[in-house]
Amino acid sequence: MIVVKMGGSDGVNLEAVCADIATLVGAGEQIVLVHGGSHETNLISEKLGVPPRFVTSPSGHASRYTDRQTLEILVMVEAGRINKRIVERLQQSGVNAIGLSGLDGRLLEAKRKETLPIVEHGKRKVLHGEYSGQIERVNISLLRMLLETGYVPVVAPLAISHRHEALNVDGDRVAAAIGSALNAQVVVILSNVPGLLKDPTNEASLISQVPLSQAQEYLERFAQGRMKRKMLGAIDALKSGVKRVMIADGRVEHPLQRALAGWGTVIE
Ligand code: ADP
């Protein structure tokens, strides 16, 4: 059982990822593919005249303010356009992919964060009407049912709240949660960088191994911006039973097979 997360940023080689999935599924492997979509959502939001609003939490983390209108754009772009593009490509590669979001069949249940404390121009404020959440439960039986009947689930990073509202959730955390719930032997996070870099501007500065005991330290020393979430997702997954997380380059030929062969950052 392998859980693969494919980045939403520009550059990840969709054809190559799908070809690798076809090879692995052909060899009898079970795979769940999770994808992102923030980059494309930003572009579409701009075109729709609703530019994304990024805010900073009091602890210094940047995040997207997801009001109801933003949530609907996320649903449209992530669960619609991107999810179906991936399903189409997998079908063309001979893989019987089924696209769904965490909302469908209550695949992912999350606790809604209704308010967002932020710091703006040096002042603390609270934004209301936020639709994002933290994953609390994965509907394992739904995933197992699909996997056992030969489907490859393609999961868009949305969830359902305990009060049945659609929520935005982080794709890297989705991969970690599904990986732990299914006891995956490995979670592979494919992005537009070779892995965790000592210097994010220098691709030659790859850190190839991170022991779990030092993962938090590496996160604080080296990861910036969205790489922090990948490291947090990796730590979550390893603490709850996944044996190995790979953060690897999704832009190359055979991205998945290379990652499984150890190219990238191994956290274990
Ligand atoms: P995805 O869309 O694939 O989830 P993101 O763009 O969210 O990818 O996250 C990967 C980005 O994190 C890289 O493009 C890079 O700019 C940034 N980053 C920050 N710190 C690091 C680091 N130490 N090593 C690698 N990438 C880093």
Short mmCIF file of N, CA and C in Angstrom, two decimals, residues 1-2 4 17-33 90 93-98 146-147 149-154 256-257 260:
data_model
loop_
_atom_site.label_atom_id
_atom_site.label_comp_id
_atom_site.label_asym_id
_atom_site.label_seq_id
_atom_site.Cartn_x
_atom_site.Cartn_y
_atom_site.Cartn_z
N MET A 1 0.85 -1.20 0.00
CA MET A 1 0.00 0.00 0.00
C MET A 1 0.88 1.25 0.00
N ILE A 2 0.69 2.06 -1.04
CA ILE A 2 1.47 3.30 -1.15
C ILE A 2 0.51 4.47 -1.26
N VAL A 4 0.43 8.36 -2.41
CA VAL A 4 1.22 9.33 -3.16
C VAL A 4 0.52 10.68 -3.09
N VAL A 17 3.94 10.63 -13.60
CA VAL A 17 3.41 10.06 -12.36
C VAL A 17 2.38 8.99 -12.71
N CYS A 18 1.51 9.28 -13.67
CA CYS A 18 0.46 8.32 -14.04
C CYS A 18 1.05 7.06 -14.66
N ALA A 19 2.10 7.23 -15.46
CA ALA A 19 2.74 6.05 -16.08
C ALA A 19 3.33 5.16 -14.98
N ASP A 20 3.95 5.76 -13.99
CA ASP A 20 4.52 4.98 -12.88
C ASP A 20 3.42 4.28 -12.09
N ILE A 21 2.31 4.97 -11.88
CA ILE A 21 1.20 4.36 -11.14
C ILE A 21 0.70 3.15 -11.91
N ALA A 22 0.60 3.29 -13.23
CA ALA A 22 0.14 2.17 -14.07
C ALA A 22 1.07 0.97 -13.90
N THR A 23 2.38 1.21 -13.92
CA THR A 23 3.35 0.12 -13.76
C THR A 23 3.18 -0.57 -12.41
N LEU A 24 3.08 0.25 -11.35
CA LEU A 24 2.98 -0.32 -10.00
C LEU A 24 1.67 -1.07 -9.80
N VAL A 25 0.58 -0.50 -10.28
CA VAL A 25 -0.72 -1.17 -10.14
C VAL A 25 -0.70 -2.47 -10.94
N GLY A 26 -0.06 -2.42 -12.10
CA GLY A 26 0.07 -3.63 -12.93
C GLY A 26 0.84 -4.73 -12.20
N ALA A 27 1.76 -4.31 -11.31
CA ALA A 27 2.54 -5.30 -10.56
C ALA A 27 1.82 -5.70 -9.26
N GLY A 28 0.56 -5.25 -9.10
CA GLY A 28 -0.23 -5.69 -7.94
C GLY A 28 -0.22 -4.75 -6.75
N GLU A 29 0.39 -3.59 -6.89
CA GLU A 29 0.45 -2.64 -5.78
C GLU A 29 -0.89 -1.89 -5.63
N GLN A 30 -1.28 -1.58 -4.39
CA GLN A 30 -2.45 -0.74 -4.16
C GLN A 30 -1.97 0.69 -3.92
N ILE A 31 -2.61 1.64 -4.60
CA ILE A 31 -2.17 3.03 -4.51
C ILE A 31 -3.35 3.97 -4.28
N VAL A 32 -3.16 4.94 -3.39
CA VAL A 32 -4.10 6.05 -3.25
C VAL A 32 -3.34 7.30 -3.66
N LEU A 33 -3.93 8.09 -4.57
CA LEU A 33 -3.27 9.31 -5.02
C LEU A 33 -4.02 10.52 -4.45
N LEU A 90 -5.03 9.04 -15.85
CA LEU A 90 -4.84 7.67 -15.36
C LEU A 90 -5.62 6.68 -16.21
N SER A 93 -3.82 5.90 -19.12
CA SER A 93 -2.68 5.01 -18.84
C SER A 93 -3.14 3.60 -18.49
N GLY A 94 -4.45 3.36 -18.60
CA GLY A 94 -4.95 2.01 -18.33
C GLY A 94 -5.26 1.73 -16.87
N VAL A 95 -5.35 2.81 -16.06
CA VAL A 95 -5.63 2.62 -14.63
C VAL A 95 -7.07 3.02 -14.36
N ASN A 96 -7.81 2.14 -13.68
CA ASN A 96 -9.21 2.47 -13.39
C ASN A 96 -9.32 3.37 -12.16
N ALA A 97 -9.08 4.66 -12.41
CA ALA A 97 -9.06 5.65 -11.33
C ALA A 97 -10.47 6.13 -11.04
N ILE A 98 -10.73 6.42 -9.77
CA ILE A 98 -12.01 7.00 -9.39
C ILE A 98 -11.73 8.26 -8.57
N LEU A 146 -12.88 0.32 -2.30
CA LEU A 146 -12.45 0.73 -3.64
C LEU A 146 -11.17 0.00 -4.06
N LEU A 147 -10.21 -0.04 -3.12
CA LEU A 147 -8.91 -0.66 -3.44
C LEU A 147 -9.09 -2.16 -3.73
N THR A 149 -11.59 -3.64 -4.90
CA THR A 149 -12.27 -3.94 -6.17
C THR A 149 -11.47 -3.39 -7.36
N GLY A 150 -10.24 -3.00 -7.10
CA GLY A 150 -9.34 -2.66 -8.20
C GLY A 150 -9.32 -1.21 -8.64
N TYR A 151 -9.99 -0.34 -7.91
CA TYR A 151 -9.95 1.08 -8.28
C TYR A 151 -8.75 1.77 -7.64
N VAL A 152 -8.30 2.84 -8.30
CA VAL A 152 -7.27 3.70 -7.70
C VAL A 152 -7.96 5.01 -7.31
N PRO A 153 -8.16 5.23 -5.99
CA PRO A 153 -8.82 6.46 -5.56
C PRO A 153 -7.91 7.68 -5.77
N VAL A 154 -8.50 8.74 -6.33
CA VAL A 154 -7.79 10.00 -6.53
C VAL A 154 -8.51 11.04 -5.67
N LEU A 256 7.84 8.54 -9.43
CA LEU A 256 7.42 7.68 -8.33
C LEU A 256 8.41 6.53 -8.13
N GLN A 257 8.84 5.95 -9.24
CA GLN A 257 9.79 4.83 -9.13
C GLN A 257 11.14 5.31 -8.58
N LEU A 260 10.67 5.79 -4.85
CA LEU A 260 10.64 4.51 -4.14
C LEU A 260 12.03 3.88 -4.09
#
